[in-house]
Structures are given as C-alpha cells and as structure tokens.
PDB file of C-alpha atoms in Angstrom:
ATOM      1  CA  UNK A 233     -26.283 101.353 -83.903  1.00 42.00           C
ATOM      2  CA  UNK A 234     -29.254  99.063 -84.538  1.00 46.00           C
ATOM      3  CA  UNK A 235     -32.038  99.909 -82.139  1.00 49.00           C
ATOM      4  CA  UNK A 236     -34.762  97.796 -83.737  1.00 53.00           C
ATOM      5  CA  UNK A 237     -34.074  94.514 -85.478  1.00 60.00           C
ATOM      6  CA  UNK A 238     -36.070  93.098 -88.370  1.00 66.00           C
ATOM      7  CA  UNK A 239     -35.992  89.257 -88.330  1.00 67.00           C
ATOM      8  CA  UNK A 240     -36.139  89.083 -92.144  1.00 69.00           C
ATOM      9  CA  UNK A 241     -33.159  91.443 -92.394  1.00 66.00           C
ATOM     10  CA  UNK A 242     -31.236  89.515 -89.735  1.00 66.00           C
ATOM     11  CA  UNK A 243     -31.833  86.218 -91.528  1.00 69.00           C
ATOM     12  CA  UNK A 244     -30.739  87.623 -94.893  1.00 67.00           C
ATOM     13  CA  UNK A 245     -27.716  89.358 -93.361  1.00 68.00           C
ATOM     14  CA  UNK A 246     -26.480  86.328 -91.424  1.00 72.00           C
ATOM     15  CA  UNK A 247     -27.462  83.503 -93.798  1.00 78.00           C
ATOM     16  CA  UNK A 248     -24.371  81.504 -94.683  1.00 85.00           C
ATOM     17  CA  UNK A 249     -22.283  83.306 -92.076  1.00 89.00           C
ATOM     18  CA  UNK A 250     -20.276  81.986 -89.139  1.00 91.00           C
ATOM     19  CA  UNK A 251     -20.624  84.556 -86.366  1.00 89.00           C
ATOM     20  CA  UNK A 252     -18.573  85.223 -83.233  1.00 91.00           C
ATOM     21  CA  UNK A 253     -21.099  86.993 -81.010  1.00 85.00           C
ATOM     22  CA  UNK A 254     -20.088  88.463 -77.667  1.00 85.00           C
ATOM     23  CA  UNK A 255     -18.700  91.273 -75.587  1.00 84.00           C
ATOM     24  CA  UNK A 256     -15.195  91.621 -76.996  1.00 83.00           C
ATOM     25  CA  UNK A 257     -13.845  94.305 -74.681  1.00 73.00           C
ATOM     26  CA  UNK A 258     -10.270  93.540 -75.616  1.00 72.00           C
ATOM     27  CA  UNK A 259      -8.625  91.098 -77.959  1.00 75.00           C
ATOM     28  CA  UNK A 260      -6.940  88.700 -75.548  1.00 84.00           C
ATOM     29  CA  UNK A 261      -6.202  85.016 -76.157  1.00 90.00           C
ATOM     30  CA  UNK A 262      -9.744  83.863 -75.343  1.00 89.00           C
ATOM     31  CA  UNK A 263     -11.305  86.389 -77.697  1.00 90.00           C
ATOM     32  CA  UNK A 264      -8.826  85.518 -80.455  1.00 91.00           C
ATOM     33  CA  UNK A 265      -9.743  81.845 -80.038  1.00 93.00           C
ATOM     34  CA  UNK A 266     -13.498  82.471 -80.333  1.00 93.00           C
ATOM     35  CA  UNK A 267     -13.096  84.772 -83.344  1.00 93.00           C
ATOM     36  CA  UNK A 268     -10.640  82.318 -84.913  1.00 94.00           C
ATOM     37  CA  UNK A 269     -13.088  79.439 -84.508  1.00 94.00           C
ATOM     38  CA  UNK A 270     -15.783  81.445 -86.308  1.00 94.00           C
ATOM     39  CA  UNK A 271     -13.301  82.169 -89.119  1.00 95.00           C
ATOM     40  CA  UNK A 272     -12.214  78.503 -89.304  1.00 96.00           C
ATOM     41  CA  UNK A 273     -15.820  77.299 -89.457  1.00 94.00           C
ATOM     42  CA  UNK A 274     -16.575  79.798 -92.219  1.00 94.00           C
ATOM     43  CA  UNK A 275     -13.521  78.690 -94.188  1.00 95.00           C
ATOM     44  CA  UNK A 276     -14.431  74.991 -93.816  1.00 95.00           C
ATOM     45  CA  UNK A 277     -18.009  75.598 -94.948  1.00 92.00           C
ATOM     46  CA  UNK A 278     -17.232  78.121 -97.681  1.00 93.00           C
ATOM     47  CA  UNK A 279     -19.136  80.775 -95.756  1.00 92.00           C
ATOM     48  CA  UNK A 280     -18.435  84.304 -94.623  1.00 91.00           C
ATOM     49  CA  UNK A 281     -17.384  85.169 -91.084  1.00 92.00           C
ATOM     50  CA  UNK A 282     -18.468  88.084 -88.933  1.00 90.00           C
ATOM     51  CA  UNK A 283     -17.946  89.436 -85.433  1.00 91.00           C
ATOM     52  CA  UNK A 284     -20.856  91.034 -83.598  1.00 87.00           C
ATOM     53  CA  UNK A 285     -20.029  92.873 -80.396  1.00 87.00           C
ATOM     54  CA  UNK A 286     -21.475  95.474 -78.067  1.00 81.00           C
ATOM     55  CA  UNK A 287     -20.344  98.978 -77.176  1.00 79.00           C
ATOM     56  CA  UNK A 288     -21.751  98.463 -73.669  1.00 78.00           C
ATOM     57  CA  UNK A 289     -21.827  95.080 -71.939  1.00 74.00           C
ATOM     58  CA  UNK A 290     -25.533  94.069 -71.820  1.00 74.00           C
ATOM     59  CA  UNK A 291     -25.026  92.931 -68.224  1.00 74.00           C
ATOM     60  CA  UNK A 292     -24.228  96.530 -67.275  1.00 76.00           C
ATOM     61  CA  UNK A 293     -27.768  97.443 -68.295  1.00 73.00           C
ATOM     62  CA  UNK A 294     -29.771  94.307 -67.476  1.00 74.00           C
ATOM     63  CA  UNK A 295     -27.971  92.695 -64.528  1.00 76.00           C
ATOM     64  CA  UNK A 296     -25.496  95.133 -62.950  1.00 73.00           C
ATOM     65  CA  UNK A 297     -25.729  93.379 -59.569  1.00 78.00           C
ATOM     66  CA  UNK A 298     -24.209  90.159 -60.921  1.00 74.00           C
ATOM     67  CA  UNK A 299     -21.543  91.809 -63.060  1.00 65.00           C
ATOM     68  CA  UNK A 300     -17.967  91.173 -61.959  1.00 68.00           C
ATOM     69  CA  UNK A 301     -15.129  92.284 -64.169  1.00 65.00           C
ATOM     70  CA  UNK A 302     -11.487  91.495 -63.679  1.00 63.00           C
ATOM     71  CA  UNK A 303      -8.722  93.739 -64.858  1.00 61.00           C
ATOM     72  CA  UNK A 304      -6.009  92.248 -67.072  1.00 60.00           C
ATOM     73  CA  UNK A 305      -3.566  92.226 -64.148  1.00 58.00           C
ATOM     74  CA  UNK A 306      -5.906  90.318 -61.788  1.00 50.00           C
TER      75      UNK A 306
END
C-alpha cells in the first residue's frame, strides 16, 4: 500500500505507460473494455500498460452519502 506518493517517483514509474485507473471491484464487460483500451493504446504506442485500482472504493471514505452500488443481479 502506498500511503504517501512522491511526484518524481510517480512520473518515473508511469512515464511511457498507458494506465487503466479505477475501482475495479469485479472484472465485468465494462472493466474488461477499459483495461483492454489501456492495453490497446500501449500496444499502438509501443508503451507498457498498467492497471491501478483500490482495495476500498474512495467514495466509501470521502463521499459515503452519494455512494450507490448495484449488485450484479440488479
């Protein structure tokens, strides 16, 4: 877990990288599409691809009153 980010480290780590950044709480069709687009962009540009996700949805911590989650069967 990264609790404190260093901008210089972030820039070096992500330079030349296509990143899918989000709350991937399950790999459904929408998530596969977003991750696939990051991979396609990386391939087209000769870059690396990466997925950055969260263990806890940031909205659960910062905006719990506006958080609405649907179950897969809804």
